[in-house]
Amino acid sequence: MTRGQDMMLSRSLIGGLLALSALVASPLPAQQQSPADIYGPLFSAVQTGRIFPDGKTFVDAVPKRAPEAILAEYRRAGPTTPEALRAFVLANFVVPGVNDREAADLRRHIRTLWPTLVRQPEPVPAGSSALPMQAPYVVPGGRFREIYYWDSYFTMLGLTVDGEQPLVESMLADFTDTIERYGHIPNGMRTYYLGRSQPPFFALMLDLSKDADPALAVRRLAALKREHGYWMQGAACLDASGACARVVRMPDGTLLNRYWDDRPLPRDESYAEDVATAKEDASRPAEILYRHLRAGAESGWDFSSRWLADPRRLASIRTTDIVPVDLNSLMLILEDSIARRCAAAGDQGCATRFAAFASKRRAALDRYFWVAKEGRYADWDRVARAATPRLSAAMLYPLFAGAASPRQAAAVAATVRRTLLATGGLRTTPLRTAQQWDSPNGWAPLQWIAIAGLERSGQPELAREIARRWIDTVATAYAETGKMLEKYDVEERKPGGGGEYPTQDGFGWTNGVASAILERYPDIGAPVRTR
């Protein structure tokens, strides 16, 4: 190659490189720009900060509005923490696998979950802790592999409106059979749960049945009476202490109920935890503390500042010293139900007897649990002989049971608005203690008790508001995780925490209450507002 040819080739190469450089430097058509081109500093911050574990996640996201508007807001707002940056991204993008599910899918998703939570009765192998079942049933999900008592009522609410009535009837058959075999419905269907029950919702479950067989009605009424007898059997052993088993004698002689467990031992399912808790309190025998822990488990609120002398210390638990407003409201419902069913069966003596029980209990709810100056119902401390200072969502149970006057219901509604209503639904208590039945957690069953109780008692606006906020929380978490969860943080509308185990998904009572709410208020399936 001559020197002239070499110079000509060099000029050609340099020209080509200059042209390519000019091409790269010039703006690409919008449809050819990559996320790095479009979002510049935002893209860099998200990817280098590993806001999402997989680098492909953000680059596949779809903006919810004009990219230039998102970028302008980012430059103006400038989120400075990873949490704030993630919140900004989720508010402005539909991110695949993170928040790409629509709230409108929620009801459909719940209906697809029911079959995954159904279990068939199977023979129980020797040495297994499972208790035998006779008909198909629904489990909560996650670590809860067996049917649970009070969970099942809220699950059934959803099964009823989602076209799963045969499952409702088969679960009622299981519970009726269980009462006939054991005299009560255990906490859950395991041998280690036989020493305790849970909040007595069986009477309310029966109201969901569509089976009008007269022979079955006789059997179910007998089961209701037997369950009532289980809760009241301590009446035969009352002594000067004024309490025995699940029965407490109030100052005026009225017999009410408390939570209890027949075994003063560490819980089998939380053995190490209970032994460790007992070591933290040397001031009383371990057996007494174990009984309080087990009674707390019977309440379903395991655990909560409701049961603690010191709300920051689980070792200060004193459940059996407390006469709970929720339990006695449910016992009122049970007694009313038996009286009504006895009257329908033509047994006037039974109807009169249980109506009298209910009348006394209704009066006691007013006398001992109503705190007029604070506008709330409270638990009653049998040691201090006074209402406890712990404010909680249990105050709504008398409204749910139809035991509150319009004046009392209005006062409770005002107290709830002031102390328990959060952005995402109803707080369990106002206290943050790291126990799962305290703030900031909200639970599906308590939302339903509040909604149904307020509606029944002439406070429909607050009922609807709690329903709307709760569905927004559940839908938001579903949109971001694809899961229905056991509990939620109603302050930040995200998965809840605290307690002895990780938050579970599945989840029976959350599914049931969400379906029941959306059936009652079909227009509140509000759009998800992602964080």
Short mmCIF file of C-alpha atoms in Angstrom, two decimals:
data_model
loop_
_atom_site.label_atom_id
_atom_site.label_comp_id
_atom_site.label_asym_id
_atom_site.label_seq_id
_atom_site.Cartn_x
_atom_site.Cartn_y
_atom_site.Cartn_z
CA MET A 1 0.00 0.00 0.00
CA THR A 2 1.39 3.41 -0.97
CA ARG A 3 1.72 6.25 1.48
CA GLY A 4 -1.10 8.06 -0.32
CA GLN A 5 -3.41 5.06 -0.08
CA ASP A 6 -2.56 4.69 3.60
CA MET A 7 -3.45 8.32 4.26
CA MET A 8 -6.73 7.95 2.36
CA LEU A 9 -7.68 4.86 4.44
CA SER A 10 -6.83 6.67 7.68
CA ARG A 11 -8.97 9.62 6.69
CA SER A 12 -11.81 7.23 5.86
CA LEU A 13 -11.58 5.46 9.23
CA ILE A 14 -11.42 8.73 11.15
CA GLY A 15 -14.42 10.03 9.27
CA GLY A 16 -16.37 6.89 10.02
CA LEU A 17 -15.55 7.11 13.71
CA LEU A 18 -16.54 10.77 13.80
CA ALA A 19 -19.86 9.93 12.09
CA LEU A 20 -20.51 7.09 14.54
CA SER A 21 -19.69 9.37 17.45
CA ALA A 22 -22.12 11.95 16.16
CA LEU A 23 -24.77 9.27 15.75
CA VAL A 24 -24.33 8.02 19.33
CA ALA A 25 -24.37 11.56 20.72
CA SER A 26 -27.57 12.47 18.91
CA PRO A 27 -30.89 11.75 20.69
CA LEU A 28 -32.40 8.34 19.98
CA PRO A 29 -36.02 8.09 18.94
CA ALA A 30 -38.19 7.70 22.07
CA GLN A 31 -39.08 4.12 21.21
CA GLN A 32 -35.38 3.19 21.12
CA GLN A 33 -34.34 4.75 24.43
CA SER A 34 -33.47 2.34 27.22
CA PRO A 35 -34.43 2.93 30.87
CA ALA A 36 -30.90 4.21 31.48
CA ASP A 37 -31.41 6.79 28.71
CA ILE A 38 -34.85 7.83 29.94
CA TYR A 39 -34.40 7.94 33.71
CA GLY A 40 -30.71 8.78 34.07
CA PRO A 41 -30.03 9.57 37.77
CA LEU A 42 -33.16 7.73 38.96
CA PHE A 43 -32.14 4.62 37.03
CA SER A 44 -28.62 4.77 38.45
CA ALA A 45 -29.86 5.21 42.01
CA VAL A 46 -32.29 2.28 41.78
CA GLN A 47 -29.85 -0.12 40.18
CA THR A 48 -26.73 0.73 42.19
CA GLY A 49 -28.77 0.81 45.37
CA ARG A 50 -30.13 -2.69 44.58
CA ILE A 51 -33.65 -1.58 45.41
CA PHE A 52 -34.78 -4.84 43.81
CA PRO A 53 -32.63 -7.98 44.10
CA ASP A 54 -32.83 -8.72 40.37
CA GLY A 55 -31.45 -5.94 38.16
CA LYS A 56 -33.94 -6.86 35.43
CA THR A 57 -36.92 -6.02 37.64
CA PHE A 58 -36.76 -2.23 37.35
CA VAL A 59 -35.81 -2.15 33.68
CA ASP A 60 -39.02 -4.07 32.88
CA ALA A 61 -41.20 -1.74 34.95
CA VAL A 62 -43.95 0.31 33.29
CA PRO A 63 -44.36 3.99 34.24
CA LYS A 64 -47.75 5.04 35.61
CA ARG A 65 -47.41 8.51 34.04
CA ALA A 66 -45.17 10.48 31.67
CA PRO A 67 -41.47 9.60 32.24
CA GLU A 68 -40.43 13.27 32.15
CA ALA A 69 -42.92 14.05 34.95
CA ILE A 70 -41.56 11.15 37.05
CA LEU A 71 -37.98 12.28 36.51
CA ALA A 72 -38.84 15.91 37.30
CA GLU A 73 -40.48 14.85 40.57
CA TYR A 74 -37.51 12.65 41.41
CA ARG A 75 -35.09 15.55 40.92
CA ARG A 76 -37.35 17.76 43.00
CA ALA A 77 -38.24 15.27 45.79
CA GLY A 78 -34.90 13.50 45.93
CA PRO A 79 -35.64 10.44 48.16
CA THR A 80 -32.55 9.99 50.31
CA THR A 81 -32.98 6.50 51.79
CA PRO A 82 -33.46 3.08 50.16
CA GLU A 83 -36.91 2.85 51.75
CA ALA A 84 -37.95 6.24 50.38
CA LEU A 85 -36.54 5.39 46.95
CA ARG A 86 -38.43 2.10 46.83
CA ALA A 87 -41.62 3.88 47.87
CA PHE A 88 -41.08 6.45 45.11
CA VAL A 89 -40.59 3.73 42.50
CA LEU A 90 -43.68 1.77 43.57
CA ALA A 91 -45.75 4.95 43.53
CA ASN A 92 -44.67 5.75 39.97
CA PHE A 93 -44.15 2.39 38.26
CA VAL A 94 -45.92 -0.94 37.88
CA VAL A 95 -43.07 -3.24 38.86
CA PRO A 96 -43.36 -6.87 37.66
CA GLY A 97 -43.73 -9.36 40.49
CA VAL A 98 -43.93 -6.56 43.06
CA ASN A 99 -47.03 -4.40 42.53
CA ASP A 100 -48.41 -5.61 39.22
CA ARG A 101 -51.59 -7.21 40.59
CA GLU A 102 -54.84 -5.28 40.47
CA ALA A 103 -57.14 -4.76 43.45
CA ALA A 104 -59.98 -5.94 41.24
CA ASP A 105 -58.35 -9.39 41.26
CA LEU A 106 -58.69 -9.73 45.02
CA ARG A 107 -62.08 -11.45 45.17
CA ARG A 108 -61.17 -13.73 42.27
CA HIS A 109 -57.90 -14.61 43.97
CA ILE A 110 -59.68 -15.52 47.21
CA ARG A 111 -62.02 -17.86 45.35
CA THR A 112 -59.03 -19.65 43.84
CA LEU A 113 -57.46 -20.00 47.31
CA TRP A 114 -60.31 -21.90 48.94
CA PRO A 115 -59.48 -25.26 47.29
CA THR A 116 -55.83 -24.93 48.35
CA LEU A 117 -56.89 -24.63 52.00
CA VAL A 118 -59.31 -27.57 51.99
CA ARG A 119 -58.23 -30.76 53.75
CA GLN A 120 -59.89 -34.16 53.57
CA PRO A 121 -60.45 -36.35 56.64
CA GLU A 122 -57.78 -39.04 56.89
CA PRO A 123 -56.97 -41.81 59.36
CA VAL A 124 -54.73 -40.56 62.18
CA PRO A 125 -51.45 -42.53 62.38
CA ALA A 126 -50.40 -43.89 65.77
CA GLY A 127 -48.31 -41.33 67.63
CA SER A 128 -49.60 -38.35 65.64
CA SER A 129 -50.85 -35.28 67.50
CA ALA A 130 -53.72 -34.84 65.00
CA LEU A 131 -57.30 -35.35 66.15
CA PRO A 132 -59.62 -37.25 63.78
CA MET A 133 -62.03 -35.36 61.54
CA GLN A 134 -65.09 -36.77 59.81
CA ALA A 135 -65.67 -34.32 56.95
CA PRO A 136 -63.69 -31.91 54.71
CA TYR A 137 -62.57 -28.69 56.38
CA VAL A 138 -60.60 -25.50 55.72
CA VAL A 139 -57.31 -24.70 57.48
CA PRO A 140 -55.97 -21.16 58.01
CA GLY A 141 -52.75 -21.83 56.03
CA GLY A 142 -49.01 -21.58 56.63
CA ARG A 143 -47.91 -23.25 59.86
CA PHE A 144 -51.55 -23.78 60.82
CA ARG A 145 -52.14 -27.18 59.21
CA GLU A 146 -55.25 -28.13 61.18
CA ILE A 147 -58.66 -26.56 61.66
CA TYR A 148 -58.84 -23.86 64.37
CA TYR A 149 -61.94 -22.93 66.33
CA TRP A 150 -62.55 -19.19 66.17
CA ASP A 151 -60.69 -18.78 62.87
CA SER A 152 -63.30 -20.97 61.25
CA TYR A 153 -66.24 -18.62 61.84
CA PHE A 154 -64.55 -15.85 59.87
CA THR A 155 -63.46 -18.31 57.20
CA MET A 156 -67.07 -19.49 56.92
CA LEU A 157 -68.28 -15.93 56.34
CA GLY A 158 -66.31 -15.95 53.10
CA LEU A 159 -67.19 -19.51 52.15
CA THR A 160 -70.87 -18.59 52.49
CA VAL A 161 -70.72 -15.67 50.04
CA ASP A 162 -68.26 -17.37 47.69
CA GLY A 163 -70.56 -20.29 46.87
CA GLU A 164 -68.86 -22.84 49.13
CA GLN A 165 -71.88 -23.74 51.30
CA PRO A 166 -71.11 -27.50 51.28
CA LEU A 167 -67.82 -26.73 53.02
CA VAL A 168 -69.65 -24.66 55.65
CA GLU A 169 -71.96 -27.60 56.36
CA SER A 170 -69.11 -30.12 56.52
CA MET A 171 -67.13 -27.92 58.95
CA LEU A 172 -70.23 -27.63 61.13
CA ALA A 173 -70.48 -31.42 61.08
CA ASP A 174 -66.86 -31.61 62.24
CA PHE A 175 -67.43 -29.17 65.09
CA THR A 176 -70.66 -30.84 66.20
CA ASP A 177 -68.89 -34.19 66.24
CA THR A 178 -65.97 -32.67 68.15
CA ILE A 179 -68.25 -31.34 70.92
CA GLU A 180 -69.89 -34.74 71.17
CA ARG A 181 -66.51 -36.45 71.52
CA TYR A 182 -64.64 -34.02 73.78
CA GLY A 183 -67.32 -31.86 75.37
CA HIS A 184 -65.94 -28.73 73.71
CA ILE A 185 -64.22 -27.48 70.59
CA PRO A 186 -60.46 -27.37 71.21
CA ASN A 187 -58.25 -24.43 70.29
CA GLY A 188 -57.24 -26.50 67.25
CA MET A 189 -57.56 -30.13 66.23
CA ARG A 190 -54.42 -31.42 67.94
CA THR A 191 -54.05 -33.40 71.17
CA TYR A 192 -51.93 -30.62 72.66
CA TYR A 193 -54.86 -28.20 72.29
CA LEU A 194 -57.40 -30.30 74.21
CA GLY A 195 -56.83 -28.45 77.51
CA ARG A 196 -58.41 -25.28 76.16
CA SER A 197 -60.98 -23.96 73.72
CA GLN A 198 -61.12 -20.58 71.95
CA PRO A 199 -63.67 -17.74 71.80
CA PRO A 200 -67.01 -19.58 71.45
CA PHE A 201 -68.32 -18.81 67.96
CA PHE A 202 -70.13 -22.12 67.34
CA ALA A 203 -73.58 -20.57 67.83
CA LEU A 204 -72.79 -17.93 65.20
CA MET A 205 -71.43 -20.58 62.84
CA LEU A 206 -74.74 -22.44 63.05
CA ASP A 207 -76.55 -19.29 61.90
CA LEU A 208 -74.65 -19.63 58.58
CA SER A 209 -76.11 -23.10 57.93
CA LYS A 210 -78.73 -23.69 55.25
CA ASP A 211 -79.52 -27.24 56.41
CA ALA A 212 -83.02 -27.32 57.95
CA ASP A 213 -83.10 -31.03 58.82
CA PRO A 214 -85.10 -31.29 62.11
CA ALA A 215 -82.98 -34.20 63.38
CA LEU A 216 -79.82 -32.19 62.77
CA ALA A 217 -81.34 -29.21 64.60
CA VAL A 218 -81.86 -31.41 67.67
CA ARG A 219 -78.28 -32.63 67.55
CA ARG A 220 -76.89 -29.11 67.12
CA LEU A 221 -78.94 -27.73 70.01
CA ALA A 222 -77.58 -30.49 72.23
CA ALA A 223 -74.06 -29.54 71.15
CA LEU A 224 -74.70 -25.88 71.99
CA LYS A 225 -75.93 -26.82 75.47
CA ARG A 226 -72.91 -29.01 76.00
CA GLU A 227 -70.54 -26.22 74.95
CA HIS A 228 -72.28 -23.87 77.37
CA GLY A 229 -71.85 -26.48 80.09
CA TYR A 230 -68.13 -26.70 79.32
CA TRP A 231 -67.68 -22.98 79.91
CA MET A 232 -69.84 -23.03 83.04
CA GLN A 233 -68.62 -26.24 84.71
CA GLY A 234 -66.44 -24.23 87.11
CA ALA A 235 -69.61 -23.09 88.86
CA ALA A 236 -69.62 -26.40 90.74
CA CYS A 237 -66.23 -25.80 92.36
CA LEU A 238 -66.36 -22.09 93.27
CA ASP A 239 -64.83 -21.37 96.65
CA ALA A 240 -63.87 -18.30 98.66
CA SER A 241 -61.49 -17.21 95.90
CA GLY A 242 -64.50 -16.52 93.72
CA ALA A 243 -63.15 -18.37 90.66
CA CYS A 244 -62.81 -21.93 89.42
CA ALA A 245 -61.80 -23.07 85.94
CA ARG A 246 -63.59 -20.73 83.47
CA VAL A 247 -66.16 -19.33 85.92
CA VAL A 248 -65.86 -16.19 88.04
CA ARG A 249 -68.31 -15.00 90.69
CA MET A 250 -68.76 -11.23 90.40
CA PRO A 251 -69.34 -9.02 93.49
CA ASP A 252 -73.13 -9.19 93.08
CA GLY A 253 -73.07 -12.98 92.72
CA THR A 254 -73.47 -13.07 88.92
CA LEU A 255 -71.48 -15.86 87.29
CA LEU A 256 -69.35 -14.76 84.35
CA ASN A 257 -66.48 -16.34 82.44
CA ARG A 258 -62.74 -16.05 81.98
CA TYR A 259 -60.15 -17.76 79.79
CA TRP A 260 -58.40 -20.80 81.26
CA ASP A 261 -56.53 -23.97 80.36
CA ASP A 262 -56.79 -27.26 82.19
CA ARG A 263 -53.03 -27.95 82.10
CA PRO A 264 -50.54 -25.82 84.15
CA LEU A 265 -47.60 -26.71 81.90
CA PRO A 266 -45.62 -25.10 79.08
CA ARG A 267 -47.52 -25.25 75.80
CA ASP A 268 -46.30 -28.19 73.69
CA GLU A 269 -46.17 -26.02 70.57
CA SER A 270 -44.24 -23.22 72.32
CA TYR A 271 -42.39 -25.21 74.97
CA ALA A 272 -38.99 -23.48 74.81
CA GLU A 273 -40.58 -20.04 74.68
CA ASP A 274 -42.75 -20.70 77.75
CA VAL A 275 -39.88 -22.14 79.78
CA ALA A 276 -37.78 -19.07 78.93
CA THR A 277 -40.63 -16.72 79.89
CA ALA A 278 -41.06 -18.49 83.23
CA LYS A 279 -37.37 -17.93 84.03
CA GLU A 280 -37.91 -14.18 83.70
CA ASP A 281 -40.30 -14.12 86.67
CA ALA A 282 -39.06 -15.71 89.87
CA SER A 283 -41.79 -14.08 91.97
CA ARG A 284 -44.40 -16.78 91.34
CA PRO A 285 -44.45 -20.51 90.59
CA ALA A 286 -43.85 -21.40 86.96
CA GLU A 287 -47.12 -23.36 86.89
CA ILE A 288 -49.10 -20.18 87.51
CA LEU A 289 -47.36 -18.38 84.68
CA TYR A 290 -47.91 -21.35 82.34
CA ARG A 291 -51.63 -21.25 83.14
CA HIS A 292 -51.76 -17.54 82.27
CA LEU A 293 -49.92 -18.15 78.99
CA ARG A 294 -52.25 -20.99 78.06
CA ALA A 295 -55.30 -18.90 78.97
CA GLY A 296 -53.95 -16.15 76.72
CA ALA A 297 -53.79 -18.73 73.94
CA GLU A 298 -57.41 -19.70 74.61
CA SER A 299 -58.39 -16.06 74.15
CA GLY A 300 -56.98 -16.04 70.61
CA TRP A 301 -55.09 -12.86 71.57
CA ASP A 302 -51.74 -14.53 72.13
CA PHE A 303 -50.34 -12.23 73.16
CA SER A 304 -51.53 -8.72 74.02
CA SER A 305 -51.07 -5.95 76.55
CA ARG A 306 -54.67 -6.77 77.57
CA TRP A 307 -53.23 -9.63 79.65
CA LEU A 308 -50.01 -8.01 80.91
CA ALA A 309 -49.44 -6.17 84.19
CA ASP A 310 -46.46 -4.53 82.50
CA PRO A 311 -47.27 -4.10 78.80
CA ARG A 312 -43.57 -4.42 77.92
CA ARG A 313 -43.02 -7.77 79.69
CA LEU A 314 -44.69 -10.99 78.65
CA ALA A 315 -43.56 -12.53 81.95
CA SER A 316 -46.04 -10.21 83.71
CA ILE A 317 -48.98 -12.00 82.08
CA ARG A 318 -52.08 -12.49 84.26
CA THR A 319 -54.83 -13.63 81.92
CA THR A 320 -56.85 -15.65 84.43
CA ASP A 321 -57.16 -12.61 86.72
CA ILE A 322 -59.13 -10.82 84.00
CA VAL A 323 -62.81 -11.22 83.14
CA PRO A 324 -62.86 -10.47 79.39
CA VAL A 325 -65.53 -8.38 77.71
CA ASP A 326 -65.27 -10.28 74.42
CA LEU A 327 -65.74 -13.73 75.98
CA ASN A 328 -68.77 -12.63 77.99
CA SER A 329 -70.32 -10.97 74.94
CA LEU A 330 -69.95 -14.26 73.05
CA MET A 331 -71.42 -16.16 75.99
CA LEU A 332 -74.42 -13.80 75.80
CA ILE A 333 -74.80 -14.70 72.11
CA LEU A 334 -74.56 -18.40 73.01
CA GLU A 335 -77.23 -18.11 75.70
CA ASP A 336 -79.54 -16.10 73.43
CA SER A 337 -79.05 -18.68 70.69
CA ILE A 338 -79.89 -21.62 72.96
CA ALA A 339 -83.00 -19.81 74.28
CA ARG A 340 -84.16 -19.10 70.73
CA ARG A 341 -83.53 -22.65 69.51
CA CYS A 342 -85.22 -24.16 72.57
CA ALA A 343 -88.29 -22.00 71.94
CA ALA A 344 -88.35 -23.14 68.30
CA ALA A 345 -88.16 -26.74 69.47
CA GLY A 346 -91.10 -26.23 71.83
CA ASP A 347 -89.01 -26.60 75.00
CA GLN A 348 -90.26 -23.57 76.92
CA GLY A 349 -88.52 -24.52 80.16
CA CYS A 350 -85.13 -24.50 78.42
CA ALA A 351 -85.98 -21.26 76.60
CA THR A 352 -86.94 -19.54 79.85
CA ARG A 353 -83.85 -20.76 81.69
CA PHE A 354 -81.37 -19.61 79.05
CA ALA A 355 -83.18 -16.32 78.49
CA ALA A 356 -82.69 -15.67 82.21
CA PHE A 357 -78.99 -16.50 81.93
CA ALA A 358 -78.72 -14.06 79.02
CA SER A 359 -80.61 -11.34 80.88
CA LYS A 360 -78.23 -11.54 83.85
CA ARG A 361 -75.18 -11.48 81.61
CA ARG A 362 -76.50 -8.51 79.63
CA ALA A 363 -76.98 -6.57 82.87
CA ALA A 364 -73.47 -7.55 84.02
CA LEU A 365 -71.96 -6.20 80.79
CA ASP A 366 -73.44 -2.84 81.73
CA ARG A 367 -72.56 -3.05 85.39
CA TYR A 368 -68.96 -4.22 85.21
CA PHE A 369 -67.63 -3.60 81.70
CA TRP A 370 -69.08 -0.22 80.70
CA VAL A 371 -66.81 2.74 81.56
CA ALA A 372 -69.08 5.70 80.86
CA LYS A 373 -66.57 8.46 81.53
CA GLU A 374 -64.18 6.98 78.94
CA GLY A 375 -66.84 6.00 76.40
CA ARG A 376 -65.70 2.38 76.17
CA TYR A 377 -66.23 -1.16 77.32
CA ALA A 378 -63.31 -2.64 79.26
CA ASP A 379 -62.19 -5.97 80.65
CA TRP A 380 -62.70 -6.38 84.41
CA ASP A 381 -59.87 -7.07 86.84
CA ARG A 382 -61.13 -9.53 89.45
CA VAL A 383 -58.16 -8.81 91.75
CA ALA A 384 -58.44 -5.02 91.64
CA ARG A 385 -62.24 -5.34 91.40
CA ALA A 386 -62.35 -2.66 88.74
CA ALA A 387 -62.25 -2.16 84.99
CA THR A 388 -58.77 -2.54 83.51
CA PRO A 389 -57.04 0.51 82.00
CA ARG A 390 -56.23 -1.36 78.77
CA LEU A 391 -58.15 0.06 75.83
CA SER A 392 -58.61 -2.44 72.98
CA ALA A 393 -60.77 -3.42 70.02
CA ALA A 394 -62.51 -5.89 72.34
CA MET A 395 -64.69 -2.91 73.35
CA LEU A 396 -66.70 -3.52 70.17
CA TYR A 397 -67.92 -6.99 71.16
CA PRO A 398 -70.94 -5.76 73.17
CA LEU A 399 -72.06 -3.88 70.05
CA PHE A 400 -71.60 -7.07 68.02
CA ALA A 401 -73.69 -8.95 70.60
CA GLY A 402 -76.47 -6.35 70.55
CA ALA A 403 -75.86 -5.43 74.18
CA ALA A 404 -75.07 -1.71 73.70
CA SER A 405 -77.63 1.07 73.80
CA PRO A 406 -77.58 3.71 71.03
CA ARG A 407 -75.90 6.11 73.47
CA GLN A 408 -73.21 3.58 74.38
CA ALA A 409 -72.64 2.68 70.74
CA ALA A 410 -72.19 6.34 69.80
CA ALA A 411 -69.67 6.81 72.63
CA VAL A 412 -67.74 3.70 71.61
CA ALA A 413 -67.69 4.88 68.00
CA ALA A 414 -66.20 8.21 69.09
CA THR A 415 -63.55 6.43 71.19
CA VAL A 416 -62.69 4.12 68.30
CA ARG A 417 -62.27 7.06 65.92
CA ARG A 418 -60.04 8.82 68.41
CA THR A 419 -57.84 5.91 69.52
CA LEU A 420 -58.03 2.85 67.26
CA LEU A 421 -58.85 3.99 63.71
CA ALA A 422 -55.67 3.96 61.62
CA THR A 423 -54.93 4.65 57.96
CA GLY A 424 -55.34 0.99 57.11
CA GLY A 425 -58.12 -0.17 59.43
CA LEU A 426 -58.69 -0.83 63.10
CA ARG A 427 -55.73 -1.11 65.48
CA THR A 428 -55.93 -3.91 68.04
CA THR A 429 -54.76 -1.66 70.89
CA PRO A 430 -53.09 1.78 70.93
CA LEU A 431 -49.92 0.36 72.56
CA ARG A 432 -46.76 -0.70 70.71
CA THR A 433 -45.33 -3.61 72.68
CA ALA A 434 -43.91 -6.02 70.06
CA GLN A 435 -46.76 -8.40 70.92
CA GLN A 436 -48.74 -9.29 67.83
CA TRP A 437 -52.14 -8.40 69.33
CA ASP A 438 -51.09 -4.79 69.89
CA SER A 439 -50.45 -1.77 67.68
CA PRO A 440 -49.66 -1.38 64.84
CA ASN A 441 -51.28 -4.68 63.93
CA GLY A 442 -54.83 -5.11 62.72
CA TRP A 443 -56.57 -8.47 62.39
CA ALA A 444 -59.38 -9.58 60.10
CA PRO A 445 -61.68 -10.96 62.83
CA LEU A 446 -61.58 -7.72 64.80
CA GLN A 447 -62.36 -5.68 61.70
CA TRP A 448 -65.47 -7.81 61.14
CA ILE A 449 -66.57 -7.63 64.77
CA ALA A 450 -66.25 -3.84 64.55
CA ILE A 451 -68.01 -3.53 61.19
CA ALA A 452 -70.91 -5.83 62.07
CA GLY A 453 -71.21 -4.41 65.60
CA LEU A 454 -71.24 -0.78 64.48
CA GLU A 455 -73.74 -1.52 61.71
CA ARG A 456 -76.00 -3.31 64.19
CA SER A 457 -75.77 -0.48 66.70
CA GLY A 458 -76.61 2.45 64.45
CA GLN A 459 -73.09 3.55 63.45
CA PRO A 460 -72.97 2.63 59.74
CA GLU A 461 -70.61 5.43 58.67
CA LEU A 462 -67.77 4.27 60.88
CA ALA A 463 -68.47 0.64 59.96
CA ARG A 464 -68.09 1.47 56.29
CA GLU A 465 -64.96 3.53 56.89
CA ILE A 466 -63.24 0.67 58.74
CA ALA A 467 -64.27 -1.69 55.94
CA ARG A 468 -62.89 0.62 53.25
CA ARG A 469 -59.58 1.18 54.99
CA TRP A 470 -59.11 -2.52 55.73
CA ILE A 471 -59.84 -3.63 52.17
CA ASP A 472 -57.40 -1.00 50.94
CA THR A 473 -54.73 -2.50 53.21
CA VAL A 474 -55.42 -6.09 52.16
CA ALA A 475 -55.57 -5.15 48.48
CA THR A 476 -52.35 -3.15 48.69
CA ALA A 477 -50.47 -6.01 50.34
CA TYR A 478 -51.90 -8.43 47.79
CA ALA A 479 -50.85 -6.17 44.92
CA GLU A 480 -47.31 -6.00 46.26
CA THR A 481 -46.85 -9.58 47.48
CA GLY A 482 -49.50 -11.73 45.81
CA LYS A 483 -50.44 -13.03 49.28
CA MET A 484 -53.30 -12.91 51.75
CA LEU A 485 -51.74 -12.50 55.17
CA GLU A 486 -52.59 -13.46 58.74
CA LYS A 487 -52.25 -9.89 60.05
CA TYR A 488 -51.36 -6.43 58.78
CA ASP A 489 -49.65 -3.27 59.97
CA VAL A 490 -52.57 -0.84 59.68
CA GLU A 491 -50.35 2.17 60.24
CA GLU A 492 -48.32 1.62 57.07
CA ARG A 493 -50.61 -0.78 55.18
CA LYS A 494 -48.05 -3.58 54.99
CA PRO A 495 -47.55 -7.10 56.44
CA GLY A 496 -47.85 -7.19 60.24
CA GLY A 497 -45.21 -8.44 62.63
CA GLY A 498 -44.42 -9.31 66.24
CA GLY A 499 -45.31 -12.40 68.19
CA GLU A 500 -43.73 -15.83 68.47
CA TYR A 501 -43.58 -16.76 64.76
CA PRO A 502 -43.30 -15.10 61.33
CA THR A 503 -46.40 -13.64 59.68
CA GLN A 504 -48.23 -16.45 57.89
CA ASP A 505 -49.89 -16.40 54.50
CA GLY A 506 -52.91 -18.30 53.28
CA PHE A 507 -54.98 -17.06 55.06
CA GLY A 508 -58.38 -18.38 56.08
CA TRP A 509 -59.90 -15.61 58.15
CA THR A 510 -58.39 -12.82 56.04
CA ASN A 511 -59.89 -14.40 52.92
CA GLY A 512 -63.25 -14.88 54.61
CA VAL A 513 -63.56 -11.38 56.00
CA ALA A 514 -62.37 -9.75 52.76
CA SER A 515 -65.01 -11.64 50.76
CA ALA A 516 -67.70 -10.85 53.35
CA ILE A 517 -66.82 -7.14 53.31
CA LEU A 518 -66.77 -6.94 49.51
CA GLU A 519 -70.13 -8.73 49.43
CA ARG A 520 -71.57 -6.24 51.94
CA TYR A 521 -69.98 -3.16 50.34
CA PRO A 522 -69.46 -4.03 46.66
CA ASP A 523 -68.46 -0.48 45.78
CA ILE A 524 -65.47 -0.15 48.10
CA GLY A 525 -62.93 -2.13 46.07
CA ALA A 526 -60.87 1.06 45.89
CA PRO A 527 -57.77 1.31 43.68
CA VAL A 528 -54.57 0.22 45.34
CA ARG A 529 -52.33 3.06 46.47
CA THR A 530 -48.87 1.52 46.54
CA ARG A 531 -46.27 2.97 48.82
#
